[in-house]
Coordinates of C-alpha atoms in Angstrom, one line a residue:
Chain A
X1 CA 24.6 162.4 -15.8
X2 CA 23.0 159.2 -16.7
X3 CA 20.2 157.6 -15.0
X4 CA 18.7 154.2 -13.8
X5 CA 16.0 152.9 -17.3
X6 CA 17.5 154.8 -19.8
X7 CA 18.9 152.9 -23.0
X8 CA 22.1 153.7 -24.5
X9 CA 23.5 152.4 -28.1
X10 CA 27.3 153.1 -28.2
X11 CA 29.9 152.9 -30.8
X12 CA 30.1 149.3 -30.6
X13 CA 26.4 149.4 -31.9
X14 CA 25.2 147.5 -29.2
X15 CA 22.2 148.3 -26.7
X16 CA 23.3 148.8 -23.1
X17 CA 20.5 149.2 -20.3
X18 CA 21.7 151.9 -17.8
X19 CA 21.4 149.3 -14.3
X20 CA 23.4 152.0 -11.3
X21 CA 24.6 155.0 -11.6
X22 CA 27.0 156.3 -8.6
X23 CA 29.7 159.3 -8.3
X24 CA 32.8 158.4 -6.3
X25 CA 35.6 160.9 -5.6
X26 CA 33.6 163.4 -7.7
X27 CA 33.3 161.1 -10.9
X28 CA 30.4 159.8 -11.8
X29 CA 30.2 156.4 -12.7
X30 CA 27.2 153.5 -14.2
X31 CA 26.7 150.1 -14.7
X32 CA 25.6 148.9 -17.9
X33 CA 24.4 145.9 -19.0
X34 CA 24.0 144.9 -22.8
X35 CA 20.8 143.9 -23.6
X36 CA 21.2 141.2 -25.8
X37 CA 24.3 139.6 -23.8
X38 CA 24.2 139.3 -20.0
X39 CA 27.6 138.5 -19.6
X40 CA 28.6 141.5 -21.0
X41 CA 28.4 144.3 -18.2
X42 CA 31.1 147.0 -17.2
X43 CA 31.2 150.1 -14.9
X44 CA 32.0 152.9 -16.7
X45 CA 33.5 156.5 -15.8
X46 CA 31.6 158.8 -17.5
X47 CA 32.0 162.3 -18.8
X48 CA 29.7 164.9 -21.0
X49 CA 32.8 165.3 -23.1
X50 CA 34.9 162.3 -22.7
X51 CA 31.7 159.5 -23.2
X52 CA 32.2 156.0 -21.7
X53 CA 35.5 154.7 -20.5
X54 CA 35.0 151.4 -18.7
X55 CA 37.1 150.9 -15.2
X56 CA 39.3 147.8 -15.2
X57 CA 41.1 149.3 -11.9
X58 CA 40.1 146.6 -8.8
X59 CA 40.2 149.0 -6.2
X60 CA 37.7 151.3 -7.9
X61 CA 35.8 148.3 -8.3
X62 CA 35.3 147.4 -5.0
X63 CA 34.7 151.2 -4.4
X64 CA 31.7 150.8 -6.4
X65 CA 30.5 147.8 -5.5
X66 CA 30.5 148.8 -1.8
X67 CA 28.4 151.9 -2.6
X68 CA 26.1 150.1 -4.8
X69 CA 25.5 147.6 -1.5
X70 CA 25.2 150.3 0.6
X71 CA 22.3 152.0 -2.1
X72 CA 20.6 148.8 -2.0
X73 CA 20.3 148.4 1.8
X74 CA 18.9 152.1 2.0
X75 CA 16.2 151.0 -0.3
Chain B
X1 CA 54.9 120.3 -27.9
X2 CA 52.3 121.6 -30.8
X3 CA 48.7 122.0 -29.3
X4 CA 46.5 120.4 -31.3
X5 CA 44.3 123.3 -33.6
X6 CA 41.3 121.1 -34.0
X7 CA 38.1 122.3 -36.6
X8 CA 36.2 123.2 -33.6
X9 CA 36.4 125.0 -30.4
X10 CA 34.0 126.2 -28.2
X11 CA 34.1 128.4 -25.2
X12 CA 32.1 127.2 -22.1
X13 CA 30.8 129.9 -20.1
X14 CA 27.8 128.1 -18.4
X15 CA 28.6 125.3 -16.7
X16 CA 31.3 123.5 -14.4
X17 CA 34.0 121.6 -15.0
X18 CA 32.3 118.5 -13.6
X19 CA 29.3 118.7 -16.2
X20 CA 32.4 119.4 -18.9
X21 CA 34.0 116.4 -17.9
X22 CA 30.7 114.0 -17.7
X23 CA 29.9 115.9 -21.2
X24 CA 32.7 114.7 -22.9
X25 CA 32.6 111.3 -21.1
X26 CA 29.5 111.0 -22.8
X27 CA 30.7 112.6 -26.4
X28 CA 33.6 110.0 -26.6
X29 CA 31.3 107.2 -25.9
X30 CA 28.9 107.6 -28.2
X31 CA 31.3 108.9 -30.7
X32 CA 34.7 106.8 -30.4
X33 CA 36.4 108.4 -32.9
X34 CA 36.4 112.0 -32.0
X35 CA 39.1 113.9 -30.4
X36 CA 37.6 115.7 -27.4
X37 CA 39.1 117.4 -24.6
X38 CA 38.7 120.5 -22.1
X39 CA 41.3 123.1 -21.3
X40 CA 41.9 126.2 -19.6
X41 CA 42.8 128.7 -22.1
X42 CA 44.2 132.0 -21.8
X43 CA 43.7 134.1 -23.9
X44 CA 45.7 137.7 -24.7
X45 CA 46.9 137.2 -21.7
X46 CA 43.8 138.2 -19.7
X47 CA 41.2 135.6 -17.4
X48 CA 41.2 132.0 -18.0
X49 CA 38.3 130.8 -20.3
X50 CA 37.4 127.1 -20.2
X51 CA 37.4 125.4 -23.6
X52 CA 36.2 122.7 -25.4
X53 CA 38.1 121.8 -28.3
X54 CA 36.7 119.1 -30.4
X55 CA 38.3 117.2 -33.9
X56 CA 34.6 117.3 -35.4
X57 CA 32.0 120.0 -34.6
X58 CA 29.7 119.2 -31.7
X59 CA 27.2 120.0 -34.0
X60 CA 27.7 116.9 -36.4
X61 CA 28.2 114.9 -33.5
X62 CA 25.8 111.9 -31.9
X63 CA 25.6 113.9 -28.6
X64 CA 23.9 112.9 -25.3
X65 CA 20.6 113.0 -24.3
X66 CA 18.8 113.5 -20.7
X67 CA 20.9 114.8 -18.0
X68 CA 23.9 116.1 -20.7
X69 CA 21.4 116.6 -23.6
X70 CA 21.1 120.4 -23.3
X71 CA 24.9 120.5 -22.6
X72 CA 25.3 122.9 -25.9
X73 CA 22.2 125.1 -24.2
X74 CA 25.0 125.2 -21.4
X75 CA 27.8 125.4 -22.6
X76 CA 27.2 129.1 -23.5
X77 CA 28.0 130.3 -26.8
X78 CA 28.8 126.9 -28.0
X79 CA 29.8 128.5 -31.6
X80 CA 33.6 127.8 -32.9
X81 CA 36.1 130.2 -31.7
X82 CA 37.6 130.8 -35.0
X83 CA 39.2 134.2 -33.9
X84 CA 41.8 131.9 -31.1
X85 CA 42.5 129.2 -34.2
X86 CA 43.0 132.5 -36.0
X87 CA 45.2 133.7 -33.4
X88 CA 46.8 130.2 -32.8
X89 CA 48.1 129.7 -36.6
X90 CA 49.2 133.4 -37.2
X91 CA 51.4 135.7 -35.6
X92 CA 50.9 135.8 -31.8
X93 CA 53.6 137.6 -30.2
X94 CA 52.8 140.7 -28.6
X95 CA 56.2 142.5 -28.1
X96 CA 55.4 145.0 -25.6
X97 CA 56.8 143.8 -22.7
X98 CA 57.4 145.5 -19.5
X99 CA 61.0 145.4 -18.0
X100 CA 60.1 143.1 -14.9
X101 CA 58.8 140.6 -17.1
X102 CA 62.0 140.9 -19.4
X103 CA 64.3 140.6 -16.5
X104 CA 62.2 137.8 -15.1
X105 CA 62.4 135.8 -18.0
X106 CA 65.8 136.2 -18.6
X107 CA 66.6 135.1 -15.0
X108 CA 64.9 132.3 -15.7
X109 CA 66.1 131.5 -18.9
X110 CA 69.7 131.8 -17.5
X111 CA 68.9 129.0 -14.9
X112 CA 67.5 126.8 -17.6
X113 CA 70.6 127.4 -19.9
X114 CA 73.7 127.2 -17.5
X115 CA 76.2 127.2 -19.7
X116 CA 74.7 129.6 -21.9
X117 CA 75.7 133.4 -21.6
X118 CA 72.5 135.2 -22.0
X119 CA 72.3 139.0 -22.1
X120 CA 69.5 141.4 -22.4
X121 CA 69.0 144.9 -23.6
X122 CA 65.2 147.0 -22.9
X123 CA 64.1 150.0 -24.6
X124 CA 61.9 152.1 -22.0
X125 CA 60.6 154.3 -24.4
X126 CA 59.2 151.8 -26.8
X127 CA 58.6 148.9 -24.1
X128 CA 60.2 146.1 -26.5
X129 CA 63.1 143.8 -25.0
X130 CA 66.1 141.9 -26.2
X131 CA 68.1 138.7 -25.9
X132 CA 71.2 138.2 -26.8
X133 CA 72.6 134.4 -26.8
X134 CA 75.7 132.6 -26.9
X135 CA 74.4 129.5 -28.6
X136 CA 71.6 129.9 -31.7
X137 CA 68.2 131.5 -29.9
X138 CA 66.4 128.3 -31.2
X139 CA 68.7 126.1 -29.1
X140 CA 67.6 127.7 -25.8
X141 CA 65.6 125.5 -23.3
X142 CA 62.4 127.8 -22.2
X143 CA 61.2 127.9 -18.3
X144 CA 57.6 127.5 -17.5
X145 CA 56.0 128.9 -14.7
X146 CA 55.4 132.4 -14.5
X147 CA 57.4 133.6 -17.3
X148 CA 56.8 130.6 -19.1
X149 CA 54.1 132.3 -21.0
X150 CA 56.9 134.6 -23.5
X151 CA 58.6 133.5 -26.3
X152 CA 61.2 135.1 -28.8
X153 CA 61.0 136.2 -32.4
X154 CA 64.4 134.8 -34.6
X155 CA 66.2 137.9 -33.3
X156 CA 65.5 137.9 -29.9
X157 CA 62.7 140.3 -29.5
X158 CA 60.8 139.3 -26.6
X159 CA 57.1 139.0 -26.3
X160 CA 54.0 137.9 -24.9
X161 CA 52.3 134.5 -26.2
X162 CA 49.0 135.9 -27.5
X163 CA 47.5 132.8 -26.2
X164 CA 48.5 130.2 -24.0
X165 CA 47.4 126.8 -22.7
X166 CA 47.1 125.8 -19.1
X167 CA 46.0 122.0 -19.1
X168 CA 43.6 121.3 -16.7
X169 CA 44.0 117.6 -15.6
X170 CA 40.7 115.6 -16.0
X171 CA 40.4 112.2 -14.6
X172 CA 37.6 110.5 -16.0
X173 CA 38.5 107.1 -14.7
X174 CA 38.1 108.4 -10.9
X175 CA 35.1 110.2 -9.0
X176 CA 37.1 112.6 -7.7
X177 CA 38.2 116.2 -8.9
X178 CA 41.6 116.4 -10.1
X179 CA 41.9 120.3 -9.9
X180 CA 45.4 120.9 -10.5
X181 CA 46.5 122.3 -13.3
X182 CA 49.5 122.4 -15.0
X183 CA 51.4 124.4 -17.1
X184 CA 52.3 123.2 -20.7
X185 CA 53.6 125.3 -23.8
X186 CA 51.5 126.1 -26.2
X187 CA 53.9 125.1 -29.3
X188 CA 57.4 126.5 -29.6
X189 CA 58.7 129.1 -27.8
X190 CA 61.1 130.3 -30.9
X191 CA 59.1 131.6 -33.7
X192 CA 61.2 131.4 -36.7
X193 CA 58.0 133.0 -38.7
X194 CA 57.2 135.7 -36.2
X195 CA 59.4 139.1 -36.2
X196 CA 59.9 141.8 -34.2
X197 CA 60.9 143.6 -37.2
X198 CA 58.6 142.6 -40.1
X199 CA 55.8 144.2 -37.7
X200 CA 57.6 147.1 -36.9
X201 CA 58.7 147.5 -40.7
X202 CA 55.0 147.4 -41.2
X203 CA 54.6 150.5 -38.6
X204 CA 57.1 152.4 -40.4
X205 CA 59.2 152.6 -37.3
X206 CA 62.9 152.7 -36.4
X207 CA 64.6 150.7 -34.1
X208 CA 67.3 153.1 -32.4
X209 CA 71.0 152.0 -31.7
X210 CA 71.8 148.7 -29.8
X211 CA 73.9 150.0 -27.0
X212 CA 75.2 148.3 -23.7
X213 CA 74.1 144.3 -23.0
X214 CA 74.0 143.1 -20.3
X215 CA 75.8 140.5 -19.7
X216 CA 76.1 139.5 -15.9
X217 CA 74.2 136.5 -14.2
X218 CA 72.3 138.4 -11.3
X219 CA 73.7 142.0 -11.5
X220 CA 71.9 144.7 -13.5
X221 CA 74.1 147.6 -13.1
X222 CA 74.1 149.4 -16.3
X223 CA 77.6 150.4 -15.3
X224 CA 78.9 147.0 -15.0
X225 CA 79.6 145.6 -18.5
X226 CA 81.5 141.8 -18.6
X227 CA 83.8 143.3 -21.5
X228 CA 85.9 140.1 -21.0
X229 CA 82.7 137.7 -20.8
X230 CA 83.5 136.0 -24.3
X231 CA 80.1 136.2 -26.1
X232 CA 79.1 137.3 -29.2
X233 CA 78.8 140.5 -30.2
X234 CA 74.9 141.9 -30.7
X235 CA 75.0 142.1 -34.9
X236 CA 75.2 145.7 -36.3
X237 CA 71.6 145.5 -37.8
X238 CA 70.0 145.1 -33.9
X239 CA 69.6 148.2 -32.3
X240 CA 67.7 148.7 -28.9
X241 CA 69.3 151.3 -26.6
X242 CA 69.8 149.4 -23.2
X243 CA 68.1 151.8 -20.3
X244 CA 68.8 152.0 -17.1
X245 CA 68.5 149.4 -13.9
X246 CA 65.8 147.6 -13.8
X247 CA 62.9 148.0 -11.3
X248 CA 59.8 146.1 -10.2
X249 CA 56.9 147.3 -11.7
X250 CA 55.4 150.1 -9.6
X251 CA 51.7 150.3 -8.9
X252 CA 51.8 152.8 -11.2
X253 CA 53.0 151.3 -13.9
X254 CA 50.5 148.0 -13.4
X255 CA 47.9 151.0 -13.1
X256 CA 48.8 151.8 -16.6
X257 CA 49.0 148.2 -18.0
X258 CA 45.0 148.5 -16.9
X259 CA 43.9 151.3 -18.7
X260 CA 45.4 149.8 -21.8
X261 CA 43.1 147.4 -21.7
X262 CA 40.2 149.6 -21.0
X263 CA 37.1 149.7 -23.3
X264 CA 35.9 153.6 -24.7
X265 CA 32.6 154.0 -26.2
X266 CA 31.2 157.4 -27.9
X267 CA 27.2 157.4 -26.7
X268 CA 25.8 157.1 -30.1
X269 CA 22.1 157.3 -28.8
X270 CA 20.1 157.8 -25.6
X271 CA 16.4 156.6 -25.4
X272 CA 14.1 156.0 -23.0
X273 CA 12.2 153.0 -23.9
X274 CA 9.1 153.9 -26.0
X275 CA 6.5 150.9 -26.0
X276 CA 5.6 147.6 -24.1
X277 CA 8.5 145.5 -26.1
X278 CA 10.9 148.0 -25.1
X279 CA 10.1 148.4 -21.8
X280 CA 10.0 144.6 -21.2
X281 CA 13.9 144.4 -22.1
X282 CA 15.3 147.1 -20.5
X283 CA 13.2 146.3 -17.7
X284 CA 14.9 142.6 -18.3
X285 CA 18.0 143.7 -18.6
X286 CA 18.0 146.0 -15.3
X287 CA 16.7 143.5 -13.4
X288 CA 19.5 141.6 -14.2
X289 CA 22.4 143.6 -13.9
X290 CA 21.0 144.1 -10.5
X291 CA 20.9 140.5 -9.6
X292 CA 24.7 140.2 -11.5
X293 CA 25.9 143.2 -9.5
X294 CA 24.4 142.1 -5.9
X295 CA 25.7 138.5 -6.4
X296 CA 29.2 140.1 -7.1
X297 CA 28.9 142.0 -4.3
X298 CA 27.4 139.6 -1.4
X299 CA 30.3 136.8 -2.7
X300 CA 33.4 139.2 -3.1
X301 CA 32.9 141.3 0.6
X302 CA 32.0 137.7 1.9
X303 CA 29.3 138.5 4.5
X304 CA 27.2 135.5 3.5
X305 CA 28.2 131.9 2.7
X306 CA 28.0 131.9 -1.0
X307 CA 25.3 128.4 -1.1
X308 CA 22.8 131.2 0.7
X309 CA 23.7 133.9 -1.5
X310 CA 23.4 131.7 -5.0
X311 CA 20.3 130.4 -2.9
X312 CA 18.1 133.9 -2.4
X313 CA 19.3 134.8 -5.7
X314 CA 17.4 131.7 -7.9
X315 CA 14.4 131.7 -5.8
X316 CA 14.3 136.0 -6.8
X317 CA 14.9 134.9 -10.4
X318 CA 11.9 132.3 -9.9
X319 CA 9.8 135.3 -9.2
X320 CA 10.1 137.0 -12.2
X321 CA 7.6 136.4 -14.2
X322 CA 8.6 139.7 -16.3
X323 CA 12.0 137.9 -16.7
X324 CA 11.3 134.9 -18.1
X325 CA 9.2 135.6 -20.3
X326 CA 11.3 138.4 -22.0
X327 CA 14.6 136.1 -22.2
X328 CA 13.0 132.9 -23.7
X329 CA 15.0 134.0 -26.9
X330 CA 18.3 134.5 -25.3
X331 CA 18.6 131.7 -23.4
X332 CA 18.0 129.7 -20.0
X333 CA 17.7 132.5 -17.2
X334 CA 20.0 131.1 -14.0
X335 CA 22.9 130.1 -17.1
X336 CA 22.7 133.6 -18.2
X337 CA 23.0 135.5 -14.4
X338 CA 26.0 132.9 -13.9
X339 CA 27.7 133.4 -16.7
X340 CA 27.5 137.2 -16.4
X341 CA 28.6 137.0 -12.3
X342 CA 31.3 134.8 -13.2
X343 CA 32.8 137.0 -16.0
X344 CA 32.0 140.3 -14.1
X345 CA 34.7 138.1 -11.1
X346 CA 36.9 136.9 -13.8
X347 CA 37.6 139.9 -15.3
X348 CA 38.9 141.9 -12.4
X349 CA 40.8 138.6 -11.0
X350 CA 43.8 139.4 -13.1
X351 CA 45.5 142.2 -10.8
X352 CA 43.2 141.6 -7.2
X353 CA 43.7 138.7 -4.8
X354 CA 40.4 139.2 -3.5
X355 CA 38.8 138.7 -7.3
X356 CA 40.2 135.6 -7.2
X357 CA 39.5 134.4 -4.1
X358 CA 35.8 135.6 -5.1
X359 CA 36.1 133.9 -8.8
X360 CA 37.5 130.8 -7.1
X361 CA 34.5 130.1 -4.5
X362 CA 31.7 131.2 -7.0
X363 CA 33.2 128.9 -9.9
X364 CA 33.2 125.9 -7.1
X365 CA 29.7 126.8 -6.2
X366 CA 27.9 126.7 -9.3
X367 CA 29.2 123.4 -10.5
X368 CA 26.1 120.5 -11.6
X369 CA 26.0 119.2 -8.1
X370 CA 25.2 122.4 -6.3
X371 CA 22.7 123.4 -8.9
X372 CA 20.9 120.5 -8.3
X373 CA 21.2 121.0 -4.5
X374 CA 20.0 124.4 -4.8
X375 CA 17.1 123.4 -6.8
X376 CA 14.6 125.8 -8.3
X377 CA 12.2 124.8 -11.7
X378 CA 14.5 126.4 -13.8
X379 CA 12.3 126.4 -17.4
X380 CA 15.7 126.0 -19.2
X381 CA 15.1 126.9 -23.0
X382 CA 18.4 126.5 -24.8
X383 CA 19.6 129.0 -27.3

């Protein structure tokens, strides 16, 4: 699992900050951000084996976004 | 109609289309020979990015000072879009096509073309579609609209326009916004230079046998076949095996369309970060994607009005002091959080209502007017 400060290069040899991690429906899920380009940011489902696949589905979005809201209130 | 491939284009990520327009108000007075104008571009079919395309680089141009004179600092990423000129000049057909969207466009072609007998034939397997006509394919009046954005190669292979061109109507005699847009083509919808088979020649593939066509106005039966509808027959050399009826895509199906488009990335390294500098950026950049991700958040479940929301989020980045003074090389801070919440919105419009409605009241929000209503001391240090 990944978690919250940790600093990740992937294969498109770009920096990516590690912002929320999350698991919903048993997957786990983060939030990157690229260091050098704010506006480039994705959740990702993430697996030891399978690496980073970013999510694109809306509905898993708004999964996501709900429990990030709800991980902010309960800080 | 051609759209015009100027030497410069420039993708506008940071600012509204009010400060576009008053931008290039200013641009074409001080230079009155330049060809300057905004549109809505879309571009591989995905969200719509606004664009400035200019007949001279903005660079070599007398441009504005005061209230538009760090316009390029806001227009983020003012650097020319070579890759869409690229993509406008070469081949730009995508021929995967999905049968809705065939049997969509052929409806409509058939109601622009009356007299026309138009058929169809779709290969499931492969996802390409055909079109058979009973006047040249170049002769064909093309619909806009929906299905406006697909064209055909000299065969009749159906596909996608890589790019196309939604002009935004500015007014800049009048005050007020004119935000409709209309549809225009992007140039013509028959490419004689682009083929279906050239590409797939260059794949090494086959195209199998070109079986049943249909040829009825409304009815997609495979089993119906107008054997005494006098068109011409498909040539031998064409050969797409004609599947079965047609169906709406399924949710399924639109599911899959996603995932196509879906990003994977192998995790090349994984660091904590190991001194001050370090620990400033990622520090930076969390900070950030917190702020991006809770704007996203309070706008798209819509429990506060948005001016609040955009509101408590400048006076947090005001706070930063960490913040600012790690991103005075990338940029002025409240452009860079906007631009990232309004692509993180943009991306996931394409397939969610509620994305859009989101998209739509956070783009209206963050025009000039409502920055300057917000207020804050925004140290703006352009790129």
């Amino acid at each position: 699992m990944l978690n919250q400060g940790e600093i990740l290069t992937l294969s498109d040899n770009r920096k990516y900050s590690v912002v929320f991690t999350t698991k919903y429906k048993n997957i786990d899920y983060v939030y990157l951000i690229d260091q050098d380009d704010y506006t480039n940011t994705m959740f990702c489902k993430y697996d030891n084996n399978n690496g980073l696949e970013e999510v694109s589905d809306p509905n898993i979005i708004e999964a996501l976004l709900k429990l990030f809201a709800q991980s902010q209130s309960n800080n | 109609m051609n759209i015009e491939i100027t030497n410069a284009t420039y993708k506008v990520t940071g600012a509204g289309i009010d400060y576009v327009k008053g931008f290039i108000s200013e641009v074409k007075r001080l230079n009155p020979n330049v060809n300057i104008s905004a549109k809505w571009i879309v571009r591989n079919y995905k969200q719509e990015q606004l664009t400035i395309i200019s007949s001279t680089p903005l660079e070599e141009l007398t441009l504005p000072e005061g209230y538009y004179g760090n316009a390029l600092g806001r227009i983020m990423f003012a650097e020319p879009m070579t890759e869409f000129e690229e993509n406008m000049n070469g081949d730009f057909l995508n021929f995967n096509i999905s049968e809705s969207h065939l049997v969509g466009f052929v409806n409509d072609l058939r109601e622009v073309n009356p007299n026309v007998e138009i058929g169809y034939g779709y290969d499931k397997e492969k996802g390409i579609g055909k079109i058979v006509s009973s006047i040249p394919l170049e002769k064909l009046n093309f619909p806009n609209g929906y299905h406006g954005g697909i064209g055909i190669d000299k065969d009749g292979y159906v596909g996608f326009l890589k790019d196309r061109v939604i002009d935004y109507k500015i007014n800049y005699e009048s005050d007020s916004m004119d935000s409709s847009k209309q549809f225009i083509e992007v140039t013509q919808r028959y490419f004689g230079n682009v083929s279906y088979e050239q590409q797939k020649k260059k794949e090494n593939a086959t195209i199998d046998e070109f079986g049943q066509i249909n040829r009825e106005g409304n009815t997609y039966d495979n089993q119906v076949v107008a054997e005494d509808v006098p068109i011409f027959e498909p040539p031998e050399e064409t050969n797409v095996v004609v599947d079965s009826q047609p169906t709406k895509m399924t949710p399924e199906e639109e599911l899959v369309e996603i995932a196509r488009e879906n990003r994977r990335f192998i995790i090349v390294q994984k660091e904590r970060a190991m001194n001050d500098a370090q620990r400033d950026r990622n520090r930076a950049a969390i900070m950030a994607g917190l702020w991006i991700l809770g704007t996203v958040a309070a706008i798209y479940f819509n429990d506060q009005e948005i001016n609040t929301v955009l509101q408590n989020g400048l006076n947090s980045i005001y706070s930063w002091e960490a913040l600012g003074q790690c991103l005075h090389e990338l940029g002025p801070l409240t452009t860079l959080l906007f631009a990232g919440t309004g692509r993180f919105l943009a991306k996931f419009s394409k397939y969610s209502r509620k994305f859009i409605k989101a998209r739509d009241a956070f783009n209206a929000a963050i025009t000039l007017e409502n920055d300057q209503t917000l207020g804050g001391n925004e140290d703006a240090k352009s790129r």
